[in-house]
JSON list of C-alpha atoms in Angstrom, two decimals:
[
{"chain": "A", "resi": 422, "resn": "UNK", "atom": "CA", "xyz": [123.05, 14.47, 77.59]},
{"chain": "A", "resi": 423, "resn": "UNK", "atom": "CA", "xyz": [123.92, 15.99, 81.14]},
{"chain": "A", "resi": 424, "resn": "UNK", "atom": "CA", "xyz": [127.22, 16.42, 82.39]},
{"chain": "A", "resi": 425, "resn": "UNK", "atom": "CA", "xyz": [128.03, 17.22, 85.82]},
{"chain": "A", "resi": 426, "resn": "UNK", "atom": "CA", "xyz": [130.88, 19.09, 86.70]},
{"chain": "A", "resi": 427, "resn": "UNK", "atom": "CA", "xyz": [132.05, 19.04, 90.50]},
{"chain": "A", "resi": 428, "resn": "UNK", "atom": "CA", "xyz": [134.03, 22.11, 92.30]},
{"chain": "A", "resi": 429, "resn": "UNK", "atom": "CA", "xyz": [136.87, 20.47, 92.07]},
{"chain": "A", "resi": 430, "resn": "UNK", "atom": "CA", "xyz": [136.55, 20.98, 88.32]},
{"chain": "A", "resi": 431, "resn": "UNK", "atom": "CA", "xyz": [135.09, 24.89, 88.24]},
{"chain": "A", "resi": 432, "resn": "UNK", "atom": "CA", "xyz": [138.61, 25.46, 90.64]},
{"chain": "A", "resi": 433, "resn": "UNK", "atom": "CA", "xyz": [140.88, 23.81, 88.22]},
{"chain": "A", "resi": 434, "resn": "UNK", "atom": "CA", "xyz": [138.99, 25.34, 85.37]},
{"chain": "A", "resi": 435, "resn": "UNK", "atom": "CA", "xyz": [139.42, 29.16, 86.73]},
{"chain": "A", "resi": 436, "resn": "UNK", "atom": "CA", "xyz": [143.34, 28.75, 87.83]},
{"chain": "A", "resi": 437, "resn": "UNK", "atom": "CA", "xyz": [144.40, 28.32, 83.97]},
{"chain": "A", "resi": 438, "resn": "UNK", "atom": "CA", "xyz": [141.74, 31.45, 82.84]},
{"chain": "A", "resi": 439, "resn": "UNK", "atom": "CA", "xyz": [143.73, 34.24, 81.42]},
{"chain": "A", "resi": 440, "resn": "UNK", "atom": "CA", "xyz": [143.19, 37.66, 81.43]},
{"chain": "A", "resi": 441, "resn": "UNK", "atom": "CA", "xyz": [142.62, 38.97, 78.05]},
{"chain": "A", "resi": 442, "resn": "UNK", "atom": "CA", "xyz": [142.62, 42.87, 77.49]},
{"chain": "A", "resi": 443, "resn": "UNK", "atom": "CA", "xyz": [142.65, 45.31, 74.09]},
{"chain": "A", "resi": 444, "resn": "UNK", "atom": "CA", "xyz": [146.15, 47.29, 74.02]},
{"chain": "A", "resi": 445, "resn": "UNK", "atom": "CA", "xyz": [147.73, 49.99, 71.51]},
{"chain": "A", "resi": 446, "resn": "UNK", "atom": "CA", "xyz": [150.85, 49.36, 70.27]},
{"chain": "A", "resi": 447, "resn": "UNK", "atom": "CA", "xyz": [152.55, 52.50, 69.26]},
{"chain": "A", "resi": 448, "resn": "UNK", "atom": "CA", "xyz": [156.05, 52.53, 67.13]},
{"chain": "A", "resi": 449, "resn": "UNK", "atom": "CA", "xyz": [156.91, 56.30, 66.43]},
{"chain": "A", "resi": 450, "resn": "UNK", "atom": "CA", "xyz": [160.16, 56.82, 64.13]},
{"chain": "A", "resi": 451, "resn": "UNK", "atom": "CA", "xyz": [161.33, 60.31, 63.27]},
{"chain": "A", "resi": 452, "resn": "UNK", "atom": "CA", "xyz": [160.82, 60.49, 59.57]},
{"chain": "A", "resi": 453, "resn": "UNK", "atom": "CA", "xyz": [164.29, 61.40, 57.67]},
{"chain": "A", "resi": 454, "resn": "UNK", "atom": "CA", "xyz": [166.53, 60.87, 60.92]},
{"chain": "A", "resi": 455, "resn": "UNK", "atom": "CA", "xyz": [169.41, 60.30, 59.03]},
{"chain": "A", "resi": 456, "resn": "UNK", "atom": "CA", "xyz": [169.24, 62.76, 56.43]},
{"chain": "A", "resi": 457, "resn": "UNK", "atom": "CA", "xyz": [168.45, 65.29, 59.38]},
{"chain": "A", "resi": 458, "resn": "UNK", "atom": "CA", "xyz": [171.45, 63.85, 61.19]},
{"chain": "A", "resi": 459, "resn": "UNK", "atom": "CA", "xyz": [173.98, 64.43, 58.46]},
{"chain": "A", "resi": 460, "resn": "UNK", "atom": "CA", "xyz": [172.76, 67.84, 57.35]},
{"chain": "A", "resi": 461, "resn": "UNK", "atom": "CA", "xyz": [173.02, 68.84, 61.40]},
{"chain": "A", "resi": 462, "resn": "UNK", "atom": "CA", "xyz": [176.55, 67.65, 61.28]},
{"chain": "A", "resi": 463, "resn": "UNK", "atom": "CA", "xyz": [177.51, 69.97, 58.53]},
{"chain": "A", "resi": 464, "resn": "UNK", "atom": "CA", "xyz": [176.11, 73.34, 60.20]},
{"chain": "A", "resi": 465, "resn": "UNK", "atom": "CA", "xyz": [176.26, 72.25, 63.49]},
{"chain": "A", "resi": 466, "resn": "UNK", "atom": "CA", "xyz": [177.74, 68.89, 65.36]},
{"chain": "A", "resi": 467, "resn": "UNK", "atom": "CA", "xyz": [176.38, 65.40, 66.11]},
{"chain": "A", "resi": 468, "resn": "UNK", "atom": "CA", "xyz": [175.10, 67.02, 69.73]},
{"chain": "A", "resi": 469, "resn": "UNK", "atom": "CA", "xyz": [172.42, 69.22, 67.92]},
{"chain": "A", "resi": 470, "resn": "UNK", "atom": "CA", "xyz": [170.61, 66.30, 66.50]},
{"chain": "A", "resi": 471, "resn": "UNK", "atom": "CA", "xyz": [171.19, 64.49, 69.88]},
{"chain": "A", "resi": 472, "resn": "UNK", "atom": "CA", "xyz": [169.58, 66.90, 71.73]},
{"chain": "A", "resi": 473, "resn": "UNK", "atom": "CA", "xyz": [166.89, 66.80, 69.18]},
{"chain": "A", "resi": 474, "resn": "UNK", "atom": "CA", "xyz": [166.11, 63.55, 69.88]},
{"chain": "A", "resi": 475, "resn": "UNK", "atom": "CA", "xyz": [166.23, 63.97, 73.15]},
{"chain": "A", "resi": 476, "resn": "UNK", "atom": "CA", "xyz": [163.76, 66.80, 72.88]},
{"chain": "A", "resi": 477, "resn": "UNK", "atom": "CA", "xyz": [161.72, 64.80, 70.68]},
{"chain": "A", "resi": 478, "resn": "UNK", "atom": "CA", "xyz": [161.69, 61.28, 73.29]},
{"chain": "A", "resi": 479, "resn": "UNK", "atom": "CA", "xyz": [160.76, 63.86, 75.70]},
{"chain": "A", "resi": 480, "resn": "UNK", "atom": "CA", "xyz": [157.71, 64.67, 74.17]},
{"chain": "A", "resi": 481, "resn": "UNK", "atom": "CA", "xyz": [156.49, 61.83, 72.89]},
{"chain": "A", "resi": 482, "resn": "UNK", "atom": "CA", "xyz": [156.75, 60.20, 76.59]},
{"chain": "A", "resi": 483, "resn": "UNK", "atom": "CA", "xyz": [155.03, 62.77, 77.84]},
{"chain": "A", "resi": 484, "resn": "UNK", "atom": "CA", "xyz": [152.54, 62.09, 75.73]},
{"chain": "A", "resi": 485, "resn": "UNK", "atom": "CA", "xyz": [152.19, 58.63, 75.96]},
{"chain": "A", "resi": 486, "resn": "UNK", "atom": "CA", "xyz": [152.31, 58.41, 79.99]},
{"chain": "A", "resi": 487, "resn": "UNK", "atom": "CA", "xyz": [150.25, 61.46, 80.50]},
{"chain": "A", "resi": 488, "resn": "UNK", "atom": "CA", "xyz": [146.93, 59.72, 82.10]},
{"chain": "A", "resi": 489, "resn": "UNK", "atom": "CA", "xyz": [148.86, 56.79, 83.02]},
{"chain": "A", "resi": 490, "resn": "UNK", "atom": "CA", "xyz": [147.00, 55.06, 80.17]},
{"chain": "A", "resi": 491, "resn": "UNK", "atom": "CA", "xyz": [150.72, 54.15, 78.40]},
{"chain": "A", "resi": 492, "resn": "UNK", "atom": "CA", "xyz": [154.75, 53.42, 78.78]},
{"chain": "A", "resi": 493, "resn": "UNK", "atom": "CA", "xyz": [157.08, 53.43, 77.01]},
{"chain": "A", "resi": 494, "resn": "UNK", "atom": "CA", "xyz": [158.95, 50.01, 76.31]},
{"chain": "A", "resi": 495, "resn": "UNK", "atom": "CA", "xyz": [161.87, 50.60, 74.48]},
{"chain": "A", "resi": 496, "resn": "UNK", "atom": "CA", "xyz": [164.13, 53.52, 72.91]},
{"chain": "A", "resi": 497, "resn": "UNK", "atom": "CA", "xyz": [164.92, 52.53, 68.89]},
{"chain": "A", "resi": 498, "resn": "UNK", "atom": "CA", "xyz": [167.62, 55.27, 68.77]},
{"chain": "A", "resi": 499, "resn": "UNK", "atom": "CA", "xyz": [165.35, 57.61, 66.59]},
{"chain": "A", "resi": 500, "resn": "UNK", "atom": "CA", "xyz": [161.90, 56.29, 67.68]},
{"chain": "A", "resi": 501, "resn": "UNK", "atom": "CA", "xyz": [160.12, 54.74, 70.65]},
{"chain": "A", "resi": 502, "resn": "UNK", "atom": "CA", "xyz": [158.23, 51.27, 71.46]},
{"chain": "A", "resi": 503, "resn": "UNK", "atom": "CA", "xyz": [155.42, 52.06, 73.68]},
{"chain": "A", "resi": 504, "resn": "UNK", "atom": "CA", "xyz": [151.93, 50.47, 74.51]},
{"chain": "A", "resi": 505, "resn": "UNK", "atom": "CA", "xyz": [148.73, 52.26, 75.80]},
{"chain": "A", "resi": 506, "resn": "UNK", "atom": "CA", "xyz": [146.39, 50.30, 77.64]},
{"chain": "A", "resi": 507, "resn": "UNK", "atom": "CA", "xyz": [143.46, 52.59, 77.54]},
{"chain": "A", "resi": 508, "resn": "UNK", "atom": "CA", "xyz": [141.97, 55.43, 75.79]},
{"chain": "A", "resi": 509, "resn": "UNK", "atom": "CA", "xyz": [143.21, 58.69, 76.93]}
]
């Protein structure tokens, strides 16, 4: 059986290809946030364990973006959402 396909049909046929490509999805968490915040509040305040999280975001951002293989997406409070979308 032969079909034949015009170029009318190849056109139509390439406007609805998608673009497929592999991707990392990373979810980092900081193990025992909680605990850590409540024992910081005790011998410290609620801005120690703030600014370790800030610390912490820091790092793992820089970490994440630092061949421009990755971003992050979103901030979970004591984690980050990010997604690398090559090897680095």
């Amino acid at each position: 059986m032969t079909e034949t396909v015009s170029k009318h049909d190849i056109g139509a046929s390439d406007a609805h290809r998608e673009e497929t490509a592999v991707v990392v999805v990373l979810f980092d968490d900081m193990k025992g946030s909680l605990v850590l915040k409540d024992q910081l509040a005790v011998s410290s305040d609620e801005q120690a364990f703030q600014m370790l999280r800030r610390e912490h975001d820091a790092l793992v951002t820089q970490i994440v973006t630092r061949d421009g293989a990755g971003e992050v997406i979103k901030s979970t409070g004591d984690g980050l959402l990010a997604i690398l979308r090559k090897p680095s």
